[in-house]
Structure formats: C-alpha cells, structure tokens
PDB file of C-alpha atoms in Angstrom:
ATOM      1  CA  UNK N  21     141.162  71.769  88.868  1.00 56.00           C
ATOM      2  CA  UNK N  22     139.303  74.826  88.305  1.00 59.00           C
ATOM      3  CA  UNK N  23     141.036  78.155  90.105  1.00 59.00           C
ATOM      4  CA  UNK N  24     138.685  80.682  89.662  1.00 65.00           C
ATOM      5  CA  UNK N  25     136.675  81.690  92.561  1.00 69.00           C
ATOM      6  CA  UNK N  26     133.017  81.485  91.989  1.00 72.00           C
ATOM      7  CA  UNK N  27     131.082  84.873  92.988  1.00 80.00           C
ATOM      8  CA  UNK N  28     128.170  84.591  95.245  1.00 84.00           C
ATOM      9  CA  UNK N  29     125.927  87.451  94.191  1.00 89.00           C
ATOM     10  CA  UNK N  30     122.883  88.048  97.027  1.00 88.00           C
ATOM     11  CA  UNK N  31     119.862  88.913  95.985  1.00 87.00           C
ATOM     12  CA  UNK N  32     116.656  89.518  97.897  1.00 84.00           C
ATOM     13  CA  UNK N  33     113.291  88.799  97.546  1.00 88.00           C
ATOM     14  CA  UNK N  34     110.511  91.664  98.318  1.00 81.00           C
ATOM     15  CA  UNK N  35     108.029  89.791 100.527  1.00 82.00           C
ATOM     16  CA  UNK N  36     105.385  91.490 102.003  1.00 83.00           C
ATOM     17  CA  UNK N  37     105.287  95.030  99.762  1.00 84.00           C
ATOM     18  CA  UNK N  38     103.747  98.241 100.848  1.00 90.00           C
ATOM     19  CA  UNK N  39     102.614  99.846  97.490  1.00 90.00           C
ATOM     20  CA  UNK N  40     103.123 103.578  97.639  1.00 93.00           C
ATOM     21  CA  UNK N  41     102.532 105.897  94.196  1.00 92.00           C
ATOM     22  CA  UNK N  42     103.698 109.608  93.886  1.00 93.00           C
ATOM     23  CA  UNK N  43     102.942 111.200  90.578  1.00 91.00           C
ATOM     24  CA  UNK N  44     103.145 115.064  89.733  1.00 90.00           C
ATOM     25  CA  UNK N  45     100.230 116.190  88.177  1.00 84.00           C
ATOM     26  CA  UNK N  46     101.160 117.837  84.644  1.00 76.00           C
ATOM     27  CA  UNK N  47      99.045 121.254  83.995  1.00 78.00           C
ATOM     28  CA  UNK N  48      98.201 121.027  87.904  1.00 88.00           C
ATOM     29  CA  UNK N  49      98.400 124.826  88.289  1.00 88.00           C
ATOM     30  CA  UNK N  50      95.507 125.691  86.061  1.00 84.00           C
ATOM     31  CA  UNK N  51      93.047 122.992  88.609  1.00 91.00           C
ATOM     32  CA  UNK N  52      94.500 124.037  91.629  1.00 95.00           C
ATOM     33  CA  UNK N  53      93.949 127.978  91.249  1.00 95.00           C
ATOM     34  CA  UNK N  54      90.057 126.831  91.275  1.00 96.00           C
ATOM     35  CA  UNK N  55      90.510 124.487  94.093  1.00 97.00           C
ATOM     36  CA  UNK N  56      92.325 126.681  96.080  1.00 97.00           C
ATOM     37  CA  UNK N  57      89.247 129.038  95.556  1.00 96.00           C
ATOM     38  CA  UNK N  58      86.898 126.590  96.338  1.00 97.00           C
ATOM     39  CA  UNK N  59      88.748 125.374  99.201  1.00 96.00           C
ATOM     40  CA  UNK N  60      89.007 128.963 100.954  1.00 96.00           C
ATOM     41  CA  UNK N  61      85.177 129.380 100.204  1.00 96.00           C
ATOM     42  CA  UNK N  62      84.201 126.683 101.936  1.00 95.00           C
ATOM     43  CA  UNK N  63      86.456 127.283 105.113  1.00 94.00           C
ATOM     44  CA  UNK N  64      84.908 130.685 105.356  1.00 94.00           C
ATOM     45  CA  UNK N  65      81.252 129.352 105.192  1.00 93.00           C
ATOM     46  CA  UNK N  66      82.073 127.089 107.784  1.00 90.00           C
ATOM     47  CA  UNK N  67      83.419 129.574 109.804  1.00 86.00           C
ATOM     48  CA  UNK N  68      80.194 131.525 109.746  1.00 83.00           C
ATOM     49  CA  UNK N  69      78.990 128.639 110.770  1.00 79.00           C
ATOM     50  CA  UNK N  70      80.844 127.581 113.200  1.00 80.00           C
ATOM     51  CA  UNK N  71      81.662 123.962 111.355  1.00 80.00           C
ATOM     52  CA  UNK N  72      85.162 122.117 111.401  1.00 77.00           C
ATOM     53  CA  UNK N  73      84.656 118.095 109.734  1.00 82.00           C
ATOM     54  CA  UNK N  74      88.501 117.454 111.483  1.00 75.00           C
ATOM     55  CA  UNK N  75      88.800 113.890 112.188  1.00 77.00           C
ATOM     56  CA  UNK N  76      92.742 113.861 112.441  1.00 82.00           C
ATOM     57  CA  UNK N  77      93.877 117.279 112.826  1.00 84.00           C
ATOM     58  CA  UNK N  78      95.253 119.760 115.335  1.00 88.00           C
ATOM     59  CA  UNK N  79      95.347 123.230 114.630  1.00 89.00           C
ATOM     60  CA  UNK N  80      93.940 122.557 110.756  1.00 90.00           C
ATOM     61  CA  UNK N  81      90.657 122.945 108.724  1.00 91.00           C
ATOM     62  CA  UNK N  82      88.731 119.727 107.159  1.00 92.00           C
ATOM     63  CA  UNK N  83      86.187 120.096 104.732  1.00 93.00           C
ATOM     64  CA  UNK N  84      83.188 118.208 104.680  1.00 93.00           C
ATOM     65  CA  UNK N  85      84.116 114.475 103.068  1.00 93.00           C
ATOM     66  CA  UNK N  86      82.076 114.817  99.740  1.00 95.00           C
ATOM     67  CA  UNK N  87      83.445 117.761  98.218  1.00 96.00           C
ATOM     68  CA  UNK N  88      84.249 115.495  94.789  1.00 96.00           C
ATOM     69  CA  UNK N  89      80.951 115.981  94.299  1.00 96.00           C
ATOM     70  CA  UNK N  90      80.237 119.581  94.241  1.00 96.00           C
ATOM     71  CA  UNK N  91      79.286 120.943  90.679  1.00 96.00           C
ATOM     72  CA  UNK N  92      82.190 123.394  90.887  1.00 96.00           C
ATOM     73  CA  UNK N  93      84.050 123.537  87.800  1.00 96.00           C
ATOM     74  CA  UNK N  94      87.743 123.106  89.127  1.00 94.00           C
ATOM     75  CA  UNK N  95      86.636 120.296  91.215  1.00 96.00           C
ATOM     76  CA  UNK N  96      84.827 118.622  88.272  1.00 95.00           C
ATOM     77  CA  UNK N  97      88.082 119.346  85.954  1.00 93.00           C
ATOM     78  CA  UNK N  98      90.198 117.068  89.200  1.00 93.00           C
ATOM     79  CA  UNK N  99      88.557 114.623  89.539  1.00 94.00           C
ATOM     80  CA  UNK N 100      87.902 114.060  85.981  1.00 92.00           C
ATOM     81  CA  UNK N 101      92.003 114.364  85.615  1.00 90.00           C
ATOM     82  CA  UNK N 102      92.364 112.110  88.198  1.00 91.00           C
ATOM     83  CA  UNK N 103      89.897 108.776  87.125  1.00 90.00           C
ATOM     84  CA  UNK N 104      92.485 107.719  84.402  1.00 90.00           C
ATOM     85  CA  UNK N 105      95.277 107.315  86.948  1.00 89.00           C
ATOM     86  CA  UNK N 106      92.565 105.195  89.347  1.00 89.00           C
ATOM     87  CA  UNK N 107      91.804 103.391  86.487  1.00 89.00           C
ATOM     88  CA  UNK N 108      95.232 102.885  85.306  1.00 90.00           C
ATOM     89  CA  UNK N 109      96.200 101.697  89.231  1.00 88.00           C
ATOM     90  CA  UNK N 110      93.500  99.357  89.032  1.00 89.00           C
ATOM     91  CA  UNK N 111      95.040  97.893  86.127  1.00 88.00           C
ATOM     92  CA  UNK N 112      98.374  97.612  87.741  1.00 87.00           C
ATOM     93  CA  UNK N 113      96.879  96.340  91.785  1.00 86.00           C
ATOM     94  CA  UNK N 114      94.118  94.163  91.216  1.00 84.00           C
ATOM     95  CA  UNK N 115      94.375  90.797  90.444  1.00 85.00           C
ATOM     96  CA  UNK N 116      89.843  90.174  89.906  1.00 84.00           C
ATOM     97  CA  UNK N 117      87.797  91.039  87.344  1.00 84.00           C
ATOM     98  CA  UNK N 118      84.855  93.708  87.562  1.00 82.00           C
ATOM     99  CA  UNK N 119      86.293  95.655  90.416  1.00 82.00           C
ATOM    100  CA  UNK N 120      87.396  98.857  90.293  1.00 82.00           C
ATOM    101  CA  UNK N 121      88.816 102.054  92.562  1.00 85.00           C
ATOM    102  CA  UNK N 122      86.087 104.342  92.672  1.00 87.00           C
ATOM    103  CA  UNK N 123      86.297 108.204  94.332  1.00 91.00           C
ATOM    104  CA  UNK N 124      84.161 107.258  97.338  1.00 91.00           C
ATOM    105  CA  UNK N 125      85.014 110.150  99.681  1.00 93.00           C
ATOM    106  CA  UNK N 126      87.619 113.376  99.892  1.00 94.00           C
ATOM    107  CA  UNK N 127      87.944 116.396 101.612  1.00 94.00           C
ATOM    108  CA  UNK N 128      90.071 119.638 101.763  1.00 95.00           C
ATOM    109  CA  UNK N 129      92.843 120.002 104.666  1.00 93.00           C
ATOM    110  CA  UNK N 130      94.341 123.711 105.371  1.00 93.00           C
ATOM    111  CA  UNK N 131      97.008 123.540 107.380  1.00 92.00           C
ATOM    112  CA  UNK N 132      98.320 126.937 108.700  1.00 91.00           C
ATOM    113  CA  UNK N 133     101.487 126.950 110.699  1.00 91.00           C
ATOM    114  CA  UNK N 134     101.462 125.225 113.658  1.00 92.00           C
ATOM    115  CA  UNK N 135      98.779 122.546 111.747  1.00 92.00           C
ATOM    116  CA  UNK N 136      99.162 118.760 112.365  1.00 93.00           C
ATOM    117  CA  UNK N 137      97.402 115.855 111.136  1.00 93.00           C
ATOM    118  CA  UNK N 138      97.418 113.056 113.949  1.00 94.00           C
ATOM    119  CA  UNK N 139      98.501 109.644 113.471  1.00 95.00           C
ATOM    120  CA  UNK N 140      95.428 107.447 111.769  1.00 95.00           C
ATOM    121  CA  UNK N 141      94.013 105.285 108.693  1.00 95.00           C
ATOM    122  CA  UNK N 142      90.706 105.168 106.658  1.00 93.00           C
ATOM    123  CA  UNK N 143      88.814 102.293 107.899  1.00 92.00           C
ATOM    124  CA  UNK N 144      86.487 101.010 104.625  1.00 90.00           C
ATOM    125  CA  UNK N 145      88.401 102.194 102.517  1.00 91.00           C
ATOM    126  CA  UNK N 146      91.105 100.477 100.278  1.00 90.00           C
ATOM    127  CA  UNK N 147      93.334 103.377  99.255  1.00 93.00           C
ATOM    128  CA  UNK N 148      94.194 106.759 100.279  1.00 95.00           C
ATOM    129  CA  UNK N 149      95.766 109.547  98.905  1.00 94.00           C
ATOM    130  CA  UNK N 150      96.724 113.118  99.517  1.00 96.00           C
ATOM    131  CA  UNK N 151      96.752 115.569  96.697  1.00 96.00           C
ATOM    132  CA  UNK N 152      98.524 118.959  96.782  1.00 96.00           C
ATOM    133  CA  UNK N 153      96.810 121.439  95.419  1.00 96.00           C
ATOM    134  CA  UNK N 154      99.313 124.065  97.763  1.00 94.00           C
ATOM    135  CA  UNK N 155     102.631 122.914  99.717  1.00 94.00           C
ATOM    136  CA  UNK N 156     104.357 126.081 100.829  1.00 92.00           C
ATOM    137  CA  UNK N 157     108.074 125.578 101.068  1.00 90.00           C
ATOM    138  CA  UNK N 158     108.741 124.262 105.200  1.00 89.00           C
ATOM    139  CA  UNK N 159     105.124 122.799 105.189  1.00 92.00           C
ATOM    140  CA  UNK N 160     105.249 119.514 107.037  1.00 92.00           C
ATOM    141  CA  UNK N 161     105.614 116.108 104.841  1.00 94.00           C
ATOM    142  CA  UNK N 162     103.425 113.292 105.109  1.00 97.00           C
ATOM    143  CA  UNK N 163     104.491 110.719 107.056  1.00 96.00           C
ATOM    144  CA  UNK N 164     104.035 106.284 106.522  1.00 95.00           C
ATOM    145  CA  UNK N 165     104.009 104.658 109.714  1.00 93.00           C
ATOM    146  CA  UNK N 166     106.018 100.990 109.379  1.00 89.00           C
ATOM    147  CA  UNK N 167     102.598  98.193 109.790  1.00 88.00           C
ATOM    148  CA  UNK N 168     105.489  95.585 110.630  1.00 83.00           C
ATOM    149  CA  UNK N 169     105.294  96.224 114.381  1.00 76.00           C
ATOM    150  CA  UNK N 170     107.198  93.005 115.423  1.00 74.00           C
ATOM    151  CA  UNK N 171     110.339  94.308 113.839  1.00 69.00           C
ATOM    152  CA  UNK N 172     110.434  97.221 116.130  1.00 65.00           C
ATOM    153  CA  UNK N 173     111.734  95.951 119.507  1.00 66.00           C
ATOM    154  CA  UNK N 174     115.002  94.164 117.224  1.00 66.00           C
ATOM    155  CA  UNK N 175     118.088  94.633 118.734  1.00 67.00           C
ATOM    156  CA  UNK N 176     119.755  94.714 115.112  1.00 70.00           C
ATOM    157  CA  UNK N 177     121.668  98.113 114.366  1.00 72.00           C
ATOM    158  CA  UNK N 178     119.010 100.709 112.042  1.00 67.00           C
ATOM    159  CA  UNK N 179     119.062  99.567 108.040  1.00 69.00           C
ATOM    160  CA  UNK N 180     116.880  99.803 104.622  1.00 67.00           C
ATOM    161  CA  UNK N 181     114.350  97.635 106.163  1.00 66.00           C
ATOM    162  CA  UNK N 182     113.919  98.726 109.813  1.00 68.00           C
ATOM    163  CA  UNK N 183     112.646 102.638 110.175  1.00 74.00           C
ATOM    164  CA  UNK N 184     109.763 103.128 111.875  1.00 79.00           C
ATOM    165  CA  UNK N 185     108.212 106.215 109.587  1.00 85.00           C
ATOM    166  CA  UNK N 186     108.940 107.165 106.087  1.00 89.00           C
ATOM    167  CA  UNK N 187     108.038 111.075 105.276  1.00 91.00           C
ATOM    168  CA  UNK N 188     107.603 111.482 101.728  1.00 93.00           C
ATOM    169  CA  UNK N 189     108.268 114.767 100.294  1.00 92.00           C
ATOM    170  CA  UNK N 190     106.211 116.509  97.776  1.00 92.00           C
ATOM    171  CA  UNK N 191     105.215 119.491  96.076  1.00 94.00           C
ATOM    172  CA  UNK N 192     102.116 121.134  94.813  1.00 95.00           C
ATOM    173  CA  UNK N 193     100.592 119.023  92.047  1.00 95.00           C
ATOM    174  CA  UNK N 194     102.034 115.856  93.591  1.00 95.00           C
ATOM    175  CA  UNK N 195      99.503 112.985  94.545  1.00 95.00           C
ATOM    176  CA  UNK N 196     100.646 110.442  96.819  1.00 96.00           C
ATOM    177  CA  UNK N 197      98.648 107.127  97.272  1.00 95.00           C
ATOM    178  CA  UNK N 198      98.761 104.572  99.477  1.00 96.00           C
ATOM    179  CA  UNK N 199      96.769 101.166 101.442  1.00 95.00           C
ATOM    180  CA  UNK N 200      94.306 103.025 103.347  1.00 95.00           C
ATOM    181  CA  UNK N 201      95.197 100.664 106.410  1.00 96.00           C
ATOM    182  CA  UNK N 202      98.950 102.350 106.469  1.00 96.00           C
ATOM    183  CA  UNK N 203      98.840 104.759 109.197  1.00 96.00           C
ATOM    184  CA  UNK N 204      99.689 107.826 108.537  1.00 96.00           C
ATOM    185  CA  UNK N 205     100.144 111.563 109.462  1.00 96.00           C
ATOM    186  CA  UNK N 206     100.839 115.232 108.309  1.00 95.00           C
ATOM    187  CA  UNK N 207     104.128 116.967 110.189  1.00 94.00           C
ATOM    188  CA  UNK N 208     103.606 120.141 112.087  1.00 92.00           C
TER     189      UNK N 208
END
C-alpha cells in the first residue's frame, strides 16, 4: 500500500475575462509637449466661445470628439504612434478576418482640481482608452466599474474576485484600454 499522500493542487479557470491593456508610451514626452499645446489652444478658443463638448464631466474641459483629425503636427505624430499598438491589439482580440480597430473618435479632457469624470461607457464603440499626455502627481485615477452586477449583493466575505471598482494608476505617457461597455470614471 502506497503511503504517500497525494497533493490536490487547485487551479482555476478564467471564465468570463475583462481585457484591460496599460502600456507606457516610450519617447511620450516629445508628443505630449505638442499635445499639451494643442490641447490648451483649443480650451481657450472655446472659452471665447463659450463651448464645453463635456459629456461625463464635472468641473472639467472636453474637447470636441474629432480632434485625431486635426492637421496639427503633434496630433498627427500620436496617432500615427499609436495605430501599430491598435493594430497589434487587433491581432491579439479578434478572432474574424478583415476587421480591424480603427480611431473613430477622441477628445481632450483637462481636469483641474476639483475635476471629475462621472460614471459612463461609449455606446458604438468597441474599445476605449484614456491616454495621458499630463497626470500631475494626486490627480485622480481612472476607475473600472465590476459589469458582474449579480455578484454584488453576496453575502461572501470581500476577495480577488468580488470588488466593485478597480482604479488603475498611471502616469503621463501611459495608455490604458479597455471594452467600451465597462463603465467607467475619472476620480476627483
């Protein structure tokens, strides 16, 4: 008869996953100087005119949601850094031929203190993202709402699979993406 006590190792299966991505852009500072430019330049032109494109935010400044395509040479330089990655993510996610993520929409978001961005997702749209191009130390993080709502009334103590929001910290140059049904916010 055989002694030895045979080890039961656990090991879960991921059912269910909610992709998130958060890359550091290399060289980012030379980009964002010019988008930081461009970004303040179109503020104050809408503050002459007396514009604000918010959708989510409190306290805060959106751009208008095309600015990808302004001929401004630091926005050109981004978003031509930033098509590899999409099509590199594309690689990775999608499972059909001929499709492909595509820059469809963006926008700048200025934040001062005291700035919020509101719980909400991007409805036709299949990912988001948010790019730092500035994120002063004590600015707020971005926050990833948990979609599983059913698990939320559990009477099971807190654990790695029940928390209601996720903030995920990052830094200027960093580019977080994620399914553009997550809900999601920006801390005050």
């Amino acid at each position: 008869m055989d002694t030895k006590k045979q080890e039961t190792k656990i090991k879960p299966d991921i059912l269910f996953p909610t992709l998130v991505v958060c890359v550091k852009f290399p060289d980012c500072a030379k980009v964002n100087e010019g988008l930081i430019k461009l970004a303040r330049r179109l503020q104050e032109q809408d503050g002459k005119a007396k514009l604000n494109h918010n959708c989510s935010g409190k306290n805060t400044w959106q751009s208008m949601r095309t600015v990808h395509e302004l001929k401004d040479p630091a926005m050109k330089k981004w978003v031509e850094s930033l098509n590899p990655l999409l099509k590199d993510w594309a690689k990775e996610i999608l499972e059909e031929e001929n499709f492909a993520l595509e820059l469809d929409s963006s926008w700048f978001n200025i934040n001062p203190p005291g700035g919020e961005n509101n719980p909400h997702i991007h409805p036709g749209s299949m990912w988001s993202g948010v790019y730092y191009v500035d994120k002063p130390e004590g600015s707020g993080n971005l926050q990833l709402y948990d979609p599983i709502t059913q698990r939320h009334p559990l009477r099971e103590p807190r654990n790695k699979v029940r928390k209601g929001t996720m903030d995920i910290k990052s830094e200027t140059g960093g580019l977080i993406m994620f399914p553009a049904w997550l809900q999601h916010s920006v801390e005050v």
